[in-house]
Amino acid sequence: MRRALAVASGALLLLAAATPASAASPERSGWWNRLSSGALLLPAPTAAPGDLRVASGGDAPTAYAAVLLRAAGSTSATLELVVRGGSAVGTPDVGACPTAKDDWPAGDDQAFELAPAYDCGLGSAVGSPTADGTGLVFLLDGTTQTAPGQWSLALVPAPATAAPFVVDLQPPGPQSFLPAPPDPAADPDPGPAAPPTDPTATEPSGGAAPEPLLPGVEPVPAVPATDFGVAPGPLLAGELPSVGAGTVPATVPLPALAGAAPAGPLRTFATRPVAVAVPGLEGDRLLALLLLVGLPGTVGYAAGKNRSAPQLIGGRAGRAVVATGPVSGAAEGAPRQRGIGRFAKQRERAPRRLR
């Protein structure tokens, strides 16, 4: 007996989980009649109380209805309306289009001037006949919604309808509107978001001590930074040995790890800089040394060399001898060499004047 009850309970749970959503009744409905407007007294329509009439005159609707549906969080739904038997004239072609406003009045056979405006260009759903041909099914989506989770729809002749028709739809009931389950991604109120965590933030004082990263190694204590941005203090469990100026430590002790075999000290070796040979540098140095040594001597020799005094040629030289007196080493009136180059020779008298 208990096993049978458990099986029945499980079947009910599976059936409830497989059901997409519960059906609901429209909140409001009504329809408007163009023939009831004006001062003409026309026969009362044959529609039953609560029915929704949709009629087309071929070029414009003569009557249409509206329904208001709500399902919080849903973005799609199914609307099924039953056709009143014997009311259809012609071939009904009904479409559902969103209304401009959702505050239209409910009621039957209202004046056409009070009908809500609608726009099938924003979205529309054309009613498809049911399998048994007794009703129309409208598949609604987000394009026909007038607000999140709300459909305010005008049931009008489909935009492509050209033939006249009349049809009365029975009042929508609890099984007429079937919304889809709410979409979690479309939840308007997901709740307050968690504040972002700061990876650089530290725990306040008094909190739990941080766990060591390696076994046997103590965590680094929190030390305030100096002006240079370097935190003084030991790097690990022990401090490094002090090193004097100009010395290199031979060994650096390292902290021992728990469970690890002791290892020898880490040895460091001091090295001296390696001389780099540059090709051609020795020759350049020798040439520069020779220039520094030989340049002063060359300048001194050029400055101290005796230069011969300028010599006068021709008759001007003879007059110069008479004016200044005899030249040392030569008798007065002795012939002198005069002329330039191959014309130089001993001359006893002054050259003749040119006429």
Short mmCIF file of C-alpha atoms in Angstrom, two decimals, residues 122-298:
data_model
loop_
_atom_site.label_atom_id
_atom_site.label_comp_id
_atom_site.label_asym_id
_atom_site.label_seq_id
_atom_site.Cartn_x
_atom_site.Cartn_y
_atom_site.Cartn_z
CA LEU A 122 4.24 46.55 -34.19
CA GLY A 123 3.30 42.88 -34.08
CA SER A 124 0.41 40.57 -34.83
CA ALA A 125 -0.70 36.98 -34.38
CA VAL A 126 -3.18 35.47 -36.87
CA GLY A 127 -5.66 32.98 -35.43
CA SER A 128 -5.25 29.43 -36.74
CA PRO A 129 -8.20 26.98 -36.72
CA THR A 130 -8.06 24.27 -34.08
CA ALA A 131 -7.80 20.62 -35.02
CA ASP A 132 -11.56 20.10 -34.66
CA GLY A 133 -12.38 23.40 -36.40
CA THR A 134 -14.35 24.79 -33.44
CA GLY A 135 -12.03 27.61 -32.44
CA LEU A 136 -9.04 29.85 -33.19
CA VAL A 137 -5.57 29.63 -31.61
CA PHE A 138 -3.30 32.69 -31.32
CA LEU A 139 0.42 32.20 -30.59
CA LEU A 140 1.56 35.31 -28.71
CA ASP A 141 5.16 36.48 -28.23
CA GLY A 142 7.03 39.55 -27.07
CA THR A 143 6.22 41.56 -30.20
CA THR A 144 2.52 41.63 -29.27
CA GLN A 145 3.12 42.60 -25.64
CA THR A 146 2.11 46.10 -24.54
CA ALA A 147 4.12 45.86 -21.29
CA PRO A 148 6.33 43.22 -19.65
CA GLY A 149 4.06 40.27 -18.90
CA GLN A 150 0.96 41.96 -20.40
CA TRP A 151 -0.98 41.59 -23.66
CA SER A 152 -3.66 44.16 -24.49
CA LEU A 153 -4.87 42.84 -27.85
CA ALA A 154 -7.43 44.00 -30.38
CA LEU A 155 -9.15 41.11 -32.20
CA VAL A 156 -9.63 42.59 -35.66
CA PRO A 157 -9.87 41.37 -39.26
CA ALA A 158 -6.38 40.33 -40.38
CA PRO A 159 -4.55 43.05 -42.36
CA ALA A 160 -4.57 40.94 -45.54
CA THR A 161 -8.30 40.19 -45.36
CA ALA A 162 -10.35 41.50 -48.30
CA ALA A 163 -13.52 39.37 -48.16
CA PRO A 164 -16.31 40.32 -45.74
CA PHE A 165 -17.05 38.00 -42.81
CA VAL A 166 -18.73 37.95 -39.38
CA VAL A 167 -17.87 35.69 -36.45
CA ASP A 168 -18.81 35.61 -32.75
CA LEU A 169 -16.28 34.25 -30.27
CA GLN A 170 -17.47 32.81 -26.97
CA PRO A 171 -16.44 34.58 -23.73
CA PRO A 172 -12.86 33.62 -22.83
CA GLY A 173 -12.70 31.34 -19.78
CA PRO A 174 -10.08 29.95 -17.41
CA GLN A 175 -8.71 27.59 -20.09
CA SER A 176 -8.50 30.23 -22.83
CA PHE A 177 -5.18 31.87 -21.84
CA LEU A 178 -2.11 29.67 -21.27
CA PRO A 179 1.09 31.67 -20.54
CA ALA A 180 4.53 30.11 -20.78
CA PRO A 181 6.66 29.72 -17.63
CA PRO A 182 8.44 32.92 -16.57
CA ASP A 183 11.85 33.49 -18.11
CA PRO A 184 14.50 33.80 -15.34
CA ALA A 185 16.59 36.03 -17.61
CA ALA A 186 13.67 38.48 -17.91
CA ASP A 187 13.18 38.85 -14.12
CA PRO A 188 12.59 42.58 -13.57
CA ASP A 189 13.88 42.39 -9.97
CA PRO A 190 16.85 40.04 -9.72
CA GLY A 191 17.66 41.36 -6.22
CA PRO A 192 20.61 43.38 -4.96
CA ALA A 193 23.90 42.43 -6.51
CA ALA A 194 26.72 41.32 -4.27
CA PRO A 195 29.35 44.02 -3.76
CA PRO A 196 32.58 43.41 -5.68
CA THR A 197 35.45 42.02 -3.68
CA ASP A 198 38.76 43.84 -3.55
CA PRO A 199 41.63 41.37 -4.09
CA THR A 200 44.06 43.81 -2.44
CA ALA A 201 41.97 44.25 0.70
CA THR A 202 43.33 42.76 3.93
CA GLU A 203 41.42 41.36 6.85
CA PRO A 204 40.83 43.70 9.81
CA SER A 205 42.89 43.39 12.93
CA GLY A 206 41.85 40.55 15.20
CA GLY A 207 40.97 38.19 12.31
CA ALA A 208 42.33 34.73 11.75
CA ALA A 209 46.02 34.44 11.08
CA PRO A 210 46.93 33.60 7.48
CA GLU A 211 47.87 30.02 6.79
CA PRO A 212 51.48 29.30 5.75
CA LEU A 213 52.05 28.79 2.03
CA LEU A 214 54.61 26.01 2.59
CA PRO A 215 54.89 23.58 5.51
CA GLY A 216 57.52 24.66 7.98
CA VAL A 217 57.72 28.27 6.67
CA GLU A 218 56.20 30.96 8.82
CA PRO A 219 54.05 33.62 7.09
CA VAL A 220 55.56 37.06 6.60
CA PRO A 221 54.35 39.46 9.32
CA ALA A 222 52.57 42.65 8.26
CA VAL A 223 55.11 45.47 8.42
CA PRO A 224 54.38 49.09 7.41
CA ALA A 225 56.22 50.20 4.28
CA THR A 226 59.04 52.72 4.47
CA ASP A 227 59.30 55.93 2.48
CA PHE A 228 60.90 53.97 -0.34
CA GLY A 229 58.02 51.48 -0.57
CA VAL A 230 60.10 48.56 0.86
CA ALA A 231 58.83 46.79 3.96
CA PRO A 232 61.70 46.32 6.44
CA GLY A 233 62.08 43.06 8.27
CA PRO A 234 62.91 39.43 7.49
CA LEU A 235 61.96 37.96 4.16
CA LEU A 236 61.18 34.52 5.60
CA ALA A 237 61.62 32.98 9.01
CA GLY A 238 65.16 34.35 9.49
CA GLU A 239 67.07 37.46 8.48
CA LEU A 240 69.84 37.54 5.91
CA PRO A 241 73.35 38.05 7.31
CA SER A 242 74.70 41.57 7.20
CA VAL A 243 77.18 42.24 4.43
CA GLY A 244 79.89 44.83 4.80
CA ALA A 245 80.92 47.29 2.11
CA GLY A 246 83.11 45.70 -0.54
CA THR A 247 82.64 42.10 0.68
CA VAL A 248 80.71 39.20 -0.78
CA PRO A 249 79.27 36.52 1.55
CA ALA A 250 80.63 33.07 0.88
CA THR A 251 77.40 31.32 1.88
CA VAL A 252 73.78 32.40 2.38
CA PRO A 253 71.72 30.31 4.86
CA LEU A 254 68.23 29.27 3.71
CA PRO A 255 65.31 28.24 5.96
CA ALA A 256 64.85 24.51 6.30
CA LEU A 257 61.59 22.99 5.08
CA ALA A 258 59.72 20.43 7.15
CA GLY A 259 60.31 16.91 5.90
CA ALA A 260 63.08 17.95 3.50
CA ALA A 261 66.61 16.60 3.66
CA PRO A 262 69.18 19.18 4.80
CA ALA A 263 71.12 20.62 1.93
CA GLY A 264 74.42 22.34 1.87
CA PRO A 265 74.71 26.13 1.92
CA LEU A 266 74.25 28.03 -1.27
CA ARG A 267 77.68 29.16 -2.44
CA THR A 268 78.25 32.36 -4.32
CA PHE A 269 81.41 33.27 -6.24
CA ALA A 270 82.81 36.76 -6.76
CA THR A 271 83.96 37.44 -10.29
CA ARG A 272 86.02 40.24 -11.76
CA PRO A 273 85.05 42.21 -14.83
CA VAL A 274 86.23 40.79 -18.16
CA ALA A 275 88.30 43.06 -20.40
CA VAL A 276 86.83 43.49 -23.81
CA ALA A 277 89.28 43.87 -26.70
CA VAL A 278 88.32 46.35 -29.38
CA PRO A 279 89.97 45.80 -32.80
CA GLY A 280 92.17 48.74 -34.01
CA LEU A 281 92.22 50.54 -30.66
CA GLU A 282 95.99 50.09 -30.06
CA GLY A 283 96.90 51.57 -33.47
CA ASP A 284 94.71 54.61 -32.85
CA ARG A 285 96.39 55.20 -29.50
CA LEU A 286 99.92 55.03 -31.08
CA LEU A 287 98.98 57.47 -33.84
CA ALA A 288 97.58 59.94 -31.33
CA LEU A 289 100.78 59.72 -29.25
CA LEU A 290 103.00 60.43 -32.29
CA LEU A 291 100.91 63.46 -33.21
CA LEU A 292 101.15 64.87 -29.69
CA VAL A 293 104.94 64.44 -29.63
CA GLY A 294 105.81 65.61 -33.16
CA LEU A 295 103.41 68.54 -33.54
CA PRO A 296 105.21 70.96 -31.15
CA GLY A 297 108.61 70.30 -32.82
CA THR A 298 107.22 70.89 -36.28
#
